[in-house]
Short mmCIF file of C-alpha atoms in Angstrom, two decimals:
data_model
loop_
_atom_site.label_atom_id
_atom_site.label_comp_id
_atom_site.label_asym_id
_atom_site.label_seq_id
_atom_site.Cartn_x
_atom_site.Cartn_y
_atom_site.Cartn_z
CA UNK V 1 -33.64 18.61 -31.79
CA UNK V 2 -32.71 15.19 -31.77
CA UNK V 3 -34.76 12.36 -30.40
CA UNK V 4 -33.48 11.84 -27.07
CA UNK V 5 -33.47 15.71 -26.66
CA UNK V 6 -37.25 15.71 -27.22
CA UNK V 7 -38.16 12.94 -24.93
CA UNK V 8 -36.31 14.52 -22.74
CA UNK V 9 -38.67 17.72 -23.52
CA UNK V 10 -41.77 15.47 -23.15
CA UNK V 11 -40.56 14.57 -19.90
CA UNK V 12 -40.41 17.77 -18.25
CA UNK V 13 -43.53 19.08 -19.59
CA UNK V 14 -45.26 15.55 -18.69
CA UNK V 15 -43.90 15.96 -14.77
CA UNK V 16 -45.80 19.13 -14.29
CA UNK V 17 -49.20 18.87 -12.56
CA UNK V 18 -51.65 20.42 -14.42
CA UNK V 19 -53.53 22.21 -11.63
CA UNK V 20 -50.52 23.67 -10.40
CA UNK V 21 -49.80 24.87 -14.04
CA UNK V 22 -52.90 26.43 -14.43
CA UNK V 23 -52.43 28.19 -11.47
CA UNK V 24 -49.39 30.22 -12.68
CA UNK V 25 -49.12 29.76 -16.25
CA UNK V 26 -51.73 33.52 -17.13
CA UNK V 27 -49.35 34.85 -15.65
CA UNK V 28 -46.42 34.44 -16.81
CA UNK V 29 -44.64 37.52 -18.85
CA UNK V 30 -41.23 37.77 -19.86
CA UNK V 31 -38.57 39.07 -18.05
CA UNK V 32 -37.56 42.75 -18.66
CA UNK V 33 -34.36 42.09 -16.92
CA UNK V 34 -31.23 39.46 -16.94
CA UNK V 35 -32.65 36.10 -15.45
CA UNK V 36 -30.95 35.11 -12.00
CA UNK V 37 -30.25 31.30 -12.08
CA UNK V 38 -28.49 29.44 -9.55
CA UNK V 39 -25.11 28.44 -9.86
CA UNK V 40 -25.39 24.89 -11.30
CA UNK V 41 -27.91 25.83 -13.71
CA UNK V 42 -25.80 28.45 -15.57
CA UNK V 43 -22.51 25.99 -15.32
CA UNK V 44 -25.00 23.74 -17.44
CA UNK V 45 -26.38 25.78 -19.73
CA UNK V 46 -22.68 27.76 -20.23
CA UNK V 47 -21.17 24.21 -20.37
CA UNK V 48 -23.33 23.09 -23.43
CA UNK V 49 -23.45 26.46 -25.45
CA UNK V 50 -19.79 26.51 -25.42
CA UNK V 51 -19.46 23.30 -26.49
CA UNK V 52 -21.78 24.09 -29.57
CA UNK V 53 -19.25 26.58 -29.47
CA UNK V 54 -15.80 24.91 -29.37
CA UNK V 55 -15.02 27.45 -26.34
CA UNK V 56 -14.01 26.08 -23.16
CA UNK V 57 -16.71 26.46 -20.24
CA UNK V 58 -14.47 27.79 -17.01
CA UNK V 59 -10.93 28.34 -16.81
CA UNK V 60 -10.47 28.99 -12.85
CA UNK V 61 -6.74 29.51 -12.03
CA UNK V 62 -6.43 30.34 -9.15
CA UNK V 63 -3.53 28.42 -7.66
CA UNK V 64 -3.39 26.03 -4.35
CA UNK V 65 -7.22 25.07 -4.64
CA UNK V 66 -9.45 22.70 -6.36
CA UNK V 67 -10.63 24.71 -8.88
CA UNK V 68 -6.59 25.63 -10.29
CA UNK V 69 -6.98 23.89 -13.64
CA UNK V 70 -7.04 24.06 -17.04
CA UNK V 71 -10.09 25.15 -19.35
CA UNK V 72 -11.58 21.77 -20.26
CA UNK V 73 -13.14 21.42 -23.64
CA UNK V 74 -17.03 20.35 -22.08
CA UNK V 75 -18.83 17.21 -23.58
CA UNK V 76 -21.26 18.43 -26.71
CA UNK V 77 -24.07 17.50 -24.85
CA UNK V 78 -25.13 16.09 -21.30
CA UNK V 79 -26.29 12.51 -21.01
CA UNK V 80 -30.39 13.05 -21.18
CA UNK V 81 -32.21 10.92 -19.56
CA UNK V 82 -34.16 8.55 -21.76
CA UNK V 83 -38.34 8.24 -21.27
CA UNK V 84 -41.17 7.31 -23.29
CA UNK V 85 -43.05 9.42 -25.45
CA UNK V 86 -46.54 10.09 -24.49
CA UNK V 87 -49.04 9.01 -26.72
CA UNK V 88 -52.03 11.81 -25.66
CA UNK V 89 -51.49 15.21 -24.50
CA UNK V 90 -53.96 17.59 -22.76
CA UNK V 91 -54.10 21.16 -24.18
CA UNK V 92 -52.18 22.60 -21.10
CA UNK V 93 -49.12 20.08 -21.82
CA UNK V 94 -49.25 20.99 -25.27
CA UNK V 95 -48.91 24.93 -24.72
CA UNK V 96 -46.04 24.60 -22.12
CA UNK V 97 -44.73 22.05 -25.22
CA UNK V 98 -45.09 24.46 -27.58
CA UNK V 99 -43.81 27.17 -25.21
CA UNK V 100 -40.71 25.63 -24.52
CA UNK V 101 -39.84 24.94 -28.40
CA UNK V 102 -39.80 28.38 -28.77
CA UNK V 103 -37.63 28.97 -25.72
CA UNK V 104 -35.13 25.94 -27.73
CA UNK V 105 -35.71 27.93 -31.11
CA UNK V 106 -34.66 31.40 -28.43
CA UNK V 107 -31.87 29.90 -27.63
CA UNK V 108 -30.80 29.03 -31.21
CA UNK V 109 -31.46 32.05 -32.27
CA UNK V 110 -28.96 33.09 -29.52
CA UNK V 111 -26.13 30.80 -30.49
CA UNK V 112 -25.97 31.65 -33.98
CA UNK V 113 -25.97 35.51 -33.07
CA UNK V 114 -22.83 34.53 -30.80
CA UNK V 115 -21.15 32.32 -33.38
CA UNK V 116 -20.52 35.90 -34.93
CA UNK V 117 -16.46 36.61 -34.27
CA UNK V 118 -17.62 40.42 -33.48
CA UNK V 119 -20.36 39.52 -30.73
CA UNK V 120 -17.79 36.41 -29.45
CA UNK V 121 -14.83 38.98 -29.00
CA UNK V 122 -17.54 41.11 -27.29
CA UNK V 123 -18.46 38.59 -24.37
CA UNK V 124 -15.50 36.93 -24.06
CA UNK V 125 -13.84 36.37 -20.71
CA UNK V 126 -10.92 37.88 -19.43
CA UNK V 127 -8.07 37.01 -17.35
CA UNK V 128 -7.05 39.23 -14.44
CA UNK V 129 -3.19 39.56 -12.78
CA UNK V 130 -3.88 39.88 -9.15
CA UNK V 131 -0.41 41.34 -7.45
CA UNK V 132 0.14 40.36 -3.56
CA UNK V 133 -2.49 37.63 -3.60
CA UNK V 134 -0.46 35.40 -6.38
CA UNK V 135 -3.33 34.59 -8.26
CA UNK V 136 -4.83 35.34 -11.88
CA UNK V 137 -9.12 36.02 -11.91
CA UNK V 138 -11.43 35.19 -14.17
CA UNK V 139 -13.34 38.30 -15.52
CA UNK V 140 -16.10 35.68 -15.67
CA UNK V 141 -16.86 34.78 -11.83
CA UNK V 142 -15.56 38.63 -10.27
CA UNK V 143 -13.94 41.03 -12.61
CA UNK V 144 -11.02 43.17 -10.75
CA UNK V 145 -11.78 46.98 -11.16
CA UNK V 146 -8.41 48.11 -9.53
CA UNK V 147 -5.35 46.57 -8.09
CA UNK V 148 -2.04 48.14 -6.08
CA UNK V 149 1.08 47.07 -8.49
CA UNK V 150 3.28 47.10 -5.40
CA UNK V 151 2.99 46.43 -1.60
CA UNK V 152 3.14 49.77 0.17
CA UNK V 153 4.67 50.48 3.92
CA UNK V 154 3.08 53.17 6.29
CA UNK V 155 5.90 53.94 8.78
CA UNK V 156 5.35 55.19 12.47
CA UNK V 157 8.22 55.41 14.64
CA UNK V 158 9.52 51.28 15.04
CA UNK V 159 5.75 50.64 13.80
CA UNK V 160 5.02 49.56 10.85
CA UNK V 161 2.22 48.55 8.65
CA UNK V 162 2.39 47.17 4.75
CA UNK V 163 -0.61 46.68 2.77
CA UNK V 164 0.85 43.61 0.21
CA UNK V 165 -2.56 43.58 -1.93
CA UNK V 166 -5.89 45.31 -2.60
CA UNK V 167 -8.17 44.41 -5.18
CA UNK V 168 -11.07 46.75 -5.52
CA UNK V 169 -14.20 44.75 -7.52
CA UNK V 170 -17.58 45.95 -8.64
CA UNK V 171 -19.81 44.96 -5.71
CA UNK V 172 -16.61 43.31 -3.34
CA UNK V 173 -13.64 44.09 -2.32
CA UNK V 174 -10.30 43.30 -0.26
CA UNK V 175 -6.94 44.15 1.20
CA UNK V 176 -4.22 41.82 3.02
CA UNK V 177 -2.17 43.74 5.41
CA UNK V 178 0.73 43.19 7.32
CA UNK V 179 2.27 44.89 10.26
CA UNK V 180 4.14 45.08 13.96
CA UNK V 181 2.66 46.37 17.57
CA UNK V 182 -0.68 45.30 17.85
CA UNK V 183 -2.80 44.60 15.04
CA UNK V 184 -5.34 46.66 13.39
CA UNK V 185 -9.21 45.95 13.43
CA UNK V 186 -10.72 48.33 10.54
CA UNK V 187 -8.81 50.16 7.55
CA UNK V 188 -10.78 52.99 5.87
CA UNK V 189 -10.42 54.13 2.18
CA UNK V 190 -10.77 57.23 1.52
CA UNK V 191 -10.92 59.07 -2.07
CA UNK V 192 -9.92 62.73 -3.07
CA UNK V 193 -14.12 63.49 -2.62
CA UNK V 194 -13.97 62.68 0.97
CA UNK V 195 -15.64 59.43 0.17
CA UNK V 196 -15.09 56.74 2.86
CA UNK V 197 -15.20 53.02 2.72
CA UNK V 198 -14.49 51.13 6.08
CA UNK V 199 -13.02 47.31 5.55
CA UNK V 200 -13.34 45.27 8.17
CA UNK V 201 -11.22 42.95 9.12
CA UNK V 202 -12.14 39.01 7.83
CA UNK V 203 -9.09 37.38 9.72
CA UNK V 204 -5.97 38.47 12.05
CA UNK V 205 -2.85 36.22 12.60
CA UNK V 206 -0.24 36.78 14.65
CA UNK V 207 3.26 35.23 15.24
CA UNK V 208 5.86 38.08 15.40
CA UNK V 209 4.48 40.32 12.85
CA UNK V 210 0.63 40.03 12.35
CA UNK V 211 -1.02 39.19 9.22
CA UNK V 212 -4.86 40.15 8.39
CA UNK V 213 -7.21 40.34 5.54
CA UNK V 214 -9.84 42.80 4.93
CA UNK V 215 -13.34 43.32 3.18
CA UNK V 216 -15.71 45.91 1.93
CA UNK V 217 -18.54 45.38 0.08
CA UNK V 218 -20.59 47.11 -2.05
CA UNK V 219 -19.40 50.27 -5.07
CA UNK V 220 -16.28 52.04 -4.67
CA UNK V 221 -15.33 55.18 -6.46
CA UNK V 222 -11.56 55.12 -7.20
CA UNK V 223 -9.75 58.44 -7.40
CA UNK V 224 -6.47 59.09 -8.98
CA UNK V 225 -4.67 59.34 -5.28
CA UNK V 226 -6.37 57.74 -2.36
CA UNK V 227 -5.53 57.68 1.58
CA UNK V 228 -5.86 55.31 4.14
CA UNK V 229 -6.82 55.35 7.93
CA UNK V 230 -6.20 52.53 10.09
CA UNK V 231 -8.75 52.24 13.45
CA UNK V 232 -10.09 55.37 12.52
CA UNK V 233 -6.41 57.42 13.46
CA UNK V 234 -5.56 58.97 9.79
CA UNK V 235 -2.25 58.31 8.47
CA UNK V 236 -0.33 59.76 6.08
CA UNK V 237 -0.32 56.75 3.81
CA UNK V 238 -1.04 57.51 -0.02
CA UNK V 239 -2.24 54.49 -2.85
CA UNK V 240 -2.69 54.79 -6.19
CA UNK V 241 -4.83 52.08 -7.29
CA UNK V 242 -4.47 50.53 -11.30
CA UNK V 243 -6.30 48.52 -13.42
CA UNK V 244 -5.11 44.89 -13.59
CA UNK V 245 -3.40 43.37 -16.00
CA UNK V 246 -5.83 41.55 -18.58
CA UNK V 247 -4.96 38.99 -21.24
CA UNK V 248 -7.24 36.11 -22.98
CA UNK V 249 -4.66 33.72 -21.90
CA UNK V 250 -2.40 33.05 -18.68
CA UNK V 251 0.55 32.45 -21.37
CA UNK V 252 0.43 36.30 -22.05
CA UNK V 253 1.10 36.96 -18.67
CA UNK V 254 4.88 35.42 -18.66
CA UNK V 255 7.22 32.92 -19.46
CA UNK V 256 5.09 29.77 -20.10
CA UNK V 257 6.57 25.96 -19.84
CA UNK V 258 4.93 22.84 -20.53
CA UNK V 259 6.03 19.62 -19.42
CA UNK V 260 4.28 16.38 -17.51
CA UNK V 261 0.86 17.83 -18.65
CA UNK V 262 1.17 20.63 -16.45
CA UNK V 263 1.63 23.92 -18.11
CA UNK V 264 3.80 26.50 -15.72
CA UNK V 265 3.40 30.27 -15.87
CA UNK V 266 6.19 32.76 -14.52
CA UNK V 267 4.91 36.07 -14.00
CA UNK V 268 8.12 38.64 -12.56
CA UNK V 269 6.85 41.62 -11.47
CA UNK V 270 9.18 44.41 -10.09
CA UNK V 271 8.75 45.68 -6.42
CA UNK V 272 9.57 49.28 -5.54
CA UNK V 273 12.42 48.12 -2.99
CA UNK V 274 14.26 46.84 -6.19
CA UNK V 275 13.28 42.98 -5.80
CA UNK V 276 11.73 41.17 -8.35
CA UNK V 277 8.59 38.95 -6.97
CA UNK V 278 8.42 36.02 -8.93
CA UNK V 279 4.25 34.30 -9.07
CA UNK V 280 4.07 30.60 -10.68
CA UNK V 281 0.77 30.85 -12.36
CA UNK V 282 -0.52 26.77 -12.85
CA UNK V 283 -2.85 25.15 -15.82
CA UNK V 284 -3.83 22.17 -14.02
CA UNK V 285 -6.05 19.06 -15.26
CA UNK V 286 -9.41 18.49 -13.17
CA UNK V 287 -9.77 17.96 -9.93
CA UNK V 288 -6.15 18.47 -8.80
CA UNK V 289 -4.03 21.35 -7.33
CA UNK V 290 0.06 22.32 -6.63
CA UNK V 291 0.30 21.20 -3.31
CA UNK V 292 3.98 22.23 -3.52
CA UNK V 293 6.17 24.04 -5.45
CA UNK V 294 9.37 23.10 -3.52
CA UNK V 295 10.04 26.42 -2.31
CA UNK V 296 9.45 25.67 1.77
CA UNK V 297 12.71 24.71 3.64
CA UNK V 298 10.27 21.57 5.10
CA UNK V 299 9.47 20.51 1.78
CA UNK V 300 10.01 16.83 0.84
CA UNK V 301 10.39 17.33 -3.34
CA UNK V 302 13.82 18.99 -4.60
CA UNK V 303 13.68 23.16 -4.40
CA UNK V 304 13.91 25.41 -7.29
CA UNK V 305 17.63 26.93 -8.31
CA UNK V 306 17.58 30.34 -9.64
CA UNK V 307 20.61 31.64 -12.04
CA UNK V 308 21.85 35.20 -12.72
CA UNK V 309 22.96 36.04 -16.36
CA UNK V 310 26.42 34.39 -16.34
CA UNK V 311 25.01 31.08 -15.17
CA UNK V 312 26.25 32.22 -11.28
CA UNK V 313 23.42 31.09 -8.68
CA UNK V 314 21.38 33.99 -7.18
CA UNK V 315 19.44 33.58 -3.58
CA UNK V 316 16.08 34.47 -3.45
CA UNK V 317 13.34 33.91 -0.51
CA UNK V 318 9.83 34.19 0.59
CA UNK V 319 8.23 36.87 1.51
CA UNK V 320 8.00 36.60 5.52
CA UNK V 321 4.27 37.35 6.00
CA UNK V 322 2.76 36.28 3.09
CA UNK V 323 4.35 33.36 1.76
CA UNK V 324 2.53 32.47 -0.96
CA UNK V 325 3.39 28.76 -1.74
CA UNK V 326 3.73 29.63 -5.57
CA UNK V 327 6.01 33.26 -4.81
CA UNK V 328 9.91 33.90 -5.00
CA UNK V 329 11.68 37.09 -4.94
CA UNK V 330 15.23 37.90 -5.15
CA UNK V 331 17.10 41.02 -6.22
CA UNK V 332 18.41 41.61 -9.68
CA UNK V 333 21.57 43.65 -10.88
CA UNK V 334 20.74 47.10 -11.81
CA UNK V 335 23.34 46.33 -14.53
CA UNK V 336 21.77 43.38 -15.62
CA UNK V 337 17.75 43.15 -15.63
CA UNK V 338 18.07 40.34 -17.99
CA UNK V 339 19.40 36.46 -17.85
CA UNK V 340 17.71 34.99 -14.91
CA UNK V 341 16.86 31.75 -15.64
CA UNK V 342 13.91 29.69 -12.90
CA UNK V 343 14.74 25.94 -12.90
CA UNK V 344 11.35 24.26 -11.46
CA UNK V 345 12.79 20.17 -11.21
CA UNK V 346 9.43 18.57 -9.86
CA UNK V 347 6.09 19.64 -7.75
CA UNK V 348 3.73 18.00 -5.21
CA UNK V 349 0.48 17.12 -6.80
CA UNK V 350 -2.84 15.94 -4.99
CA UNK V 351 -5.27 14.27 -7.28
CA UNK V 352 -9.22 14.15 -5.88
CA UNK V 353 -10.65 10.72 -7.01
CA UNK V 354 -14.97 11.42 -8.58
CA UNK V 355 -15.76 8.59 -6.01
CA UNK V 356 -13.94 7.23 -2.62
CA UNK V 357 -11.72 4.31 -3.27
CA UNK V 358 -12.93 1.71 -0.98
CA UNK V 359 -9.96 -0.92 0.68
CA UNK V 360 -11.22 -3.87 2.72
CA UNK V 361 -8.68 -5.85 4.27
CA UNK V 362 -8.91 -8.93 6.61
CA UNK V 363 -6.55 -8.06 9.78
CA UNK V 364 -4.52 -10.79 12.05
CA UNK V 365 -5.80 -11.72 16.05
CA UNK V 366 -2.00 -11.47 16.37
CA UNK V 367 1.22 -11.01 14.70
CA UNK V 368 1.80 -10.76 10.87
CA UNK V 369 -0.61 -11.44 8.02
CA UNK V 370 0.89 -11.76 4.44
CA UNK V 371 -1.32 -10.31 2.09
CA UNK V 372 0.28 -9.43 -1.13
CA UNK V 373 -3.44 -7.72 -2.29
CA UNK V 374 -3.41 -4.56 -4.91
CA UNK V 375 -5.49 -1.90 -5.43
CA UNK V 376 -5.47 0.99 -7.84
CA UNK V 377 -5.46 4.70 -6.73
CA UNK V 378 -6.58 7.19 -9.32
CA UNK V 379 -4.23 4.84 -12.02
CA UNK V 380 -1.60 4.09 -9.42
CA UNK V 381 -1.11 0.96 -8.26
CA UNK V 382 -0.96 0.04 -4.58
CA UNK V 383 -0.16 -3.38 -2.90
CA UNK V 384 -0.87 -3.94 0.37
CA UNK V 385 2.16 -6.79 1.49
CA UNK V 386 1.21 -7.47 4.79
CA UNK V 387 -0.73 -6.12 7.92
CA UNK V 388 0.51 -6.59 11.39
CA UNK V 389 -1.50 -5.96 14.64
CA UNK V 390 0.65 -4.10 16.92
CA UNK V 391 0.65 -4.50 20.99
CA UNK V 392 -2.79 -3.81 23.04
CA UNK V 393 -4.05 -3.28 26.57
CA UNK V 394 -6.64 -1.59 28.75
CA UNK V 395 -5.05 2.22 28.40
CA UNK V 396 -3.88 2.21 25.08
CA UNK V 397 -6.00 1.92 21.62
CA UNK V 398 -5.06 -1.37 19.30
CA UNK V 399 -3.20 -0.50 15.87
CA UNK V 400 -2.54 -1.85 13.27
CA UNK V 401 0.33 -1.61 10.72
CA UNK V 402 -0.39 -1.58 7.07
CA UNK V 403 3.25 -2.36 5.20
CA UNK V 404 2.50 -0.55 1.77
CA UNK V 405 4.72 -1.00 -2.05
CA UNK V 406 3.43 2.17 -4.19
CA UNK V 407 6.15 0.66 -7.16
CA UNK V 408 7.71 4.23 -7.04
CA UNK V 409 10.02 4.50 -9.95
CA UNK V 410 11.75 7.80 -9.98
CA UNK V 411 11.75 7.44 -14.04
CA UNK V 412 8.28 8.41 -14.61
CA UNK V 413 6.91 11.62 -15.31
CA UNK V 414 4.40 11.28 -12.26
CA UNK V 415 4.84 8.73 -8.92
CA UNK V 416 2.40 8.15 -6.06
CA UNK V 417 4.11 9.34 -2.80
CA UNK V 418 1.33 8.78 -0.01
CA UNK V 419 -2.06 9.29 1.05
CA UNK V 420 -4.42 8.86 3.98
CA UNK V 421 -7.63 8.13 5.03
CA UNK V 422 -10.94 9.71 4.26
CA UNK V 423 -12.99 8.98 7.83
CA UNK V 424 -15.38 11.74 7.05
CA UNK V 425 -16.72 9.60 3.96
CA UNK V 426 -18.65 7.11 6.47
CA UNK V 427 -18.71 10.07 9.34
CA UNK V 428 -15.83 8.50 11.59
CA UNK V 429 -13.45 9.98 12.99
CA UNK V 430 -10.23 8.60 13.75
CA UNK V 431 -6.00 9.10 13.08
CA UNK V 432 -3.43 7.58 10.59
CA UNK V 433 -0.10 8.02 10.62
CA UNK V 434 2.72 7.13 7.80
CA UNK V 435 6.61 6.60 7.73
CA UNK V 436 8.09 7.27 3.91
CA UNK V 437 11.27 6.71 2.40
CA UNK V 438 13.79 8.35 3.37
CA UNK V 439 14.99 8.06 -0.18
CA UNK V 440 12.37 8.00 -2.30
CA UNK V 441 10.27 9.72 -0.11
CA UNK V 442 7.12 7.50 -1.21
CA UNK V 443 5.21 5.79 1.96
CA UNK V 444 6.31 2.41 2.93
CA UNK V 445 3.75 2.06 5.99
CA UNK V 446 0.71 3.70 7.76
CA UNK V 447 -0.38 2.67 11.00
CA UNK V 448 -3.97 3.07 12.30
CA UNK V 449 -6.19 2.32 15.42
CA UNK V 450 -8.47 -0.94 15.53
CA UNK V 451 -10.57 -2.85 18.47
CA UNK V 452 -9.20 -6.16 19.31
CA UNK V 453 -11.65 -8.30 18.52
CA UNK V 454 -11.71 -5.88 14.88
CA UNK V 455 -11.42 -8.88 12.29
CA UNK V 456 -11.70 -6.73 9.06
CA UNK V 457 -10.27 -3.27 8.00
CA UNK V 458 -12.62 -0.64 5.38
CA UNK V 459 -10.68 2.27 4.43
CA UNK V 460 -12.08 4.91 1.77
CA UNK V 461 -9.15 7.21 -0.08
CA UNK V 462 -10.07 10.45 -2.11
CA UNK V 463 -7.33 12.45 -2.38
CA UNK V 464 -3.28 11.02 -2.98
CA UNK V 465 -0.26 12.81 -3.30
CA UNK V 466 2.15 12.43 -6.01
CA UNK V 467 5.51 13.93 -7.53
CA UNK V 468 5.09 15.31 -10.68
CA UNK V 469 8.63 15.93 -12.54
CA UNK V 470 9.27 18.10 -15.13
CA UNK V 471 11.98 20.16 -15.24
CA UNK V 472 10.07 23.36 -16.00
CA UNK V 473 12.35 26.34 -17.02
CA UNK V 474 12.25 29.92 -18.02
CA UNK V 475 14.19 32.82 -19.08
CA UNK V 476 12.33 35.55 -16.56
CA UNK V 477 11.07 38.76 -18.32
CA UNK V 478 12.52 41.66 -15.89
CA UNK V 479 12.52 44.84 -15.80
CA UNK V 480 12.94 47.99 -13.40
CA UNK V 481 10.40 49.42 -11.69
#
């Protein structure tokens, strides 16, 4: 234990009251089972004996999210907040003390029975292919019991109903569905015992076809065959659930590309209508996510091209009700299931700043004020050039027009295209709106509202959008289902 770590020590034991101590401390016996800790406490403690470790602490990968990045190699130790050593003691201070030590010399005890390679290979954390949801699990936050491989359609007359994904966990469980004529409200699983689990239905959408995803929760017991009941009306729909996919790293999963600091993973997966879906798995650094991958026809970054084996161009789409931002699929050549080369040229990034970026500016009574002021966003610099107040009266909010130069330069491997006010950050609320490039597609203005007798602007930034290019390209693995 080194110093700081023991006033540190001294300092808990110190804050205790005594009286309240006494109260508790006969009796206190250990735990005969696992110890429940809240969330941030176990991040802490897993954080800091995987660092002793040279592990990293939490590698969440789940694309389109905040969490989608990269395992992080954690600090060795926390900052520990300094105090002064107490000179005297009472007994009670010197028993929880003395209590605690052992608890420290516990949990070294602990660490050097993991540093064993047999006990690490034991404990160690999987990673989880989840089909139809485009995503890869940790076996650390909710392992994945069983998974459907492929979508699968339940036909009745011109209705028709497509389960895309099921994942069936320990203690929690779900299914997204798909389907014409009206939707469905409950879906019941039921195994070759006669066992049935009802899911309920979490959220419906509907524009055309209908979209919804269901839950169960609590055990399920998975037979080799299963069938499925929609609204209680059986159906002569038949799934055979599998276990997922695991592998100690997303690279096992695919075709892996680095480039920009972004690490790509392309995971093809056959379908059983002869398609090949196509799920870009993301390592991400902190506290960013993929906004886009360029496959939308709205999108504002250059799309993906996708070659067949002679170098020819091959089509490929979404999928129509669940268009996962990171999913292709396109149909191979029976003749040739090998070839097919993904060309990613660039993807829309949003960066989350630790703290708001605050920008004061003074505003104009009328007409144009030359600024020529810069700020830095997240390591990209923004100058404001000049802010205009635009025409007021009686019916119509004031505005103002902020003239922007993010010094986009379509040479670098990463360029600031926009971003927008944070009102909730002071609890406002309130509108901006932007006009980009046409070119470069970076913003060039944003116009907002402001009273007319408003002399001075504060607006707080924490998120901003940027182009990220690469290209990122891979050789798909195929093969028939």
């Amino acid at each position: 234990m080194n110093a700081n770590e023991e006033k540190m020590l001294f300092r808990l034991a110190d804050s205790i009251e005594p009286e309240a101590a006494a109260d508790r401390f006969g009796d206190v016996e250990p735990s005969r089972e696992e110890a429940r800790l809240d969330a941030q406490t176990l991040s802490r403690i897993r954080s800091r004996t995987f660092a002793k470790l040279g592990l990293a602490a939490n590698p969440a990968l789940s694309p389109g999210s905040d969490t989608a990045a990269v395992p992080d190699t954690p600090a060795a130790a926390e900052a520990l907040l300094s105090a002064e050593a107490v000179q005297r003691r009472s007994p009670l201070r010197r028993r929880l003390l003395a209590a605690a030590v052992a608890g420290l010399c516990l949990i070294a005890g602990a660490l050097a029975l993991y540093a064993s390679p047999d006990v690490r290979a034991q404990v160690r954390k999987m990673l989880q292919f989840i089909p139809g949801y485009g995503t890869v699990q940790s076996s650390e936050d909710h392992e994945i019991l069983y998974i459907l491989p492929a979508p699968v359609t339940h036909l009745d007359g011109t209705d028709r109903i497509d389960i895309r994904g099921f994942s069936i966990g320990s203690t929690h469980s779900s299914a997204a569905l798909t389907g014409t004529a009206a939707p469905v409200k409950t879906m019941e699983l039921i195994n070759a015992d006669g066992n049935r689990y009802e899911f309920k239905a979490s959220m419906i959408a509907s524009a055309g076809d209908w979209t919804g995803g269901f839950y169960y929760t609590g055990p399920i017991k998975v037979t080799e065959e299963m069938s499925v009941s929609f609204d209680g009306t059986p159906s002569d729909m038949k799934i055979r659930l599998t276990p997922p996919e695991k592998v100690d790293r997303v690279e096992d999963l695919g075709v892996t590309d680095v480039r920009s600091g972004i690490t790509l993973t392309a995971v093809a997966t056959a379908q059983q209508n002869g398609q090949m879906r196509v799920t870009l798995v993301p390592q991400l650094p902190p506290a960013s996510r993929i906004e886009s991958f360029g496959l939308g026809s709205y999108e504002n970054i250059a799309a993906p091209t996708l070659t067949g084996p002679s170098g020819e161009p091959i089509p490929y789409i979404r999928d129509e009700n669940f268009p996962n931002p990171n999913e292709l699929m396109f149909a191979p050549n029976e003749r040739e299931l090998s070839g097919y080369k993904l060309h990613i040229p660039e993807l829309a990034l949003v960066r989350r700043a630790e703290q708001p970026v605050k920008m004061t500016m003074p505003l104009p009574q009328s007409g144009v004020l030359e600024l020529n002021r810069q700020w830095n966003l997240l390591g990209f610099p923004v100058k404001v050039k000049r802010v205009e107040r635009l025409a007021y009266d009686s019916y119509v909010p004031g505005s103002m027009r902020i003239e922007f130069d993010l010094e986009h330069d379509d040479t670098e491997m990463e360029s600031l295209l926009h971003f927008f006010p944070d009102f909730s950050v002071k609890g406002q609320s309130g509108g901006a709106s932007s006009r980009l490039n046409e070119v470069t597609r970076a913003m060039e203005d944003m116009t907002l509202e402001a009273e007319p007798d408003q002399q001075e602007l504060t607006i707080y930034v924490t998120e901003i959008r940027t182009v990220v290019r690469g290209p990122w390209e891979f050789e798909l693995k195929t093969a028939a289902k």
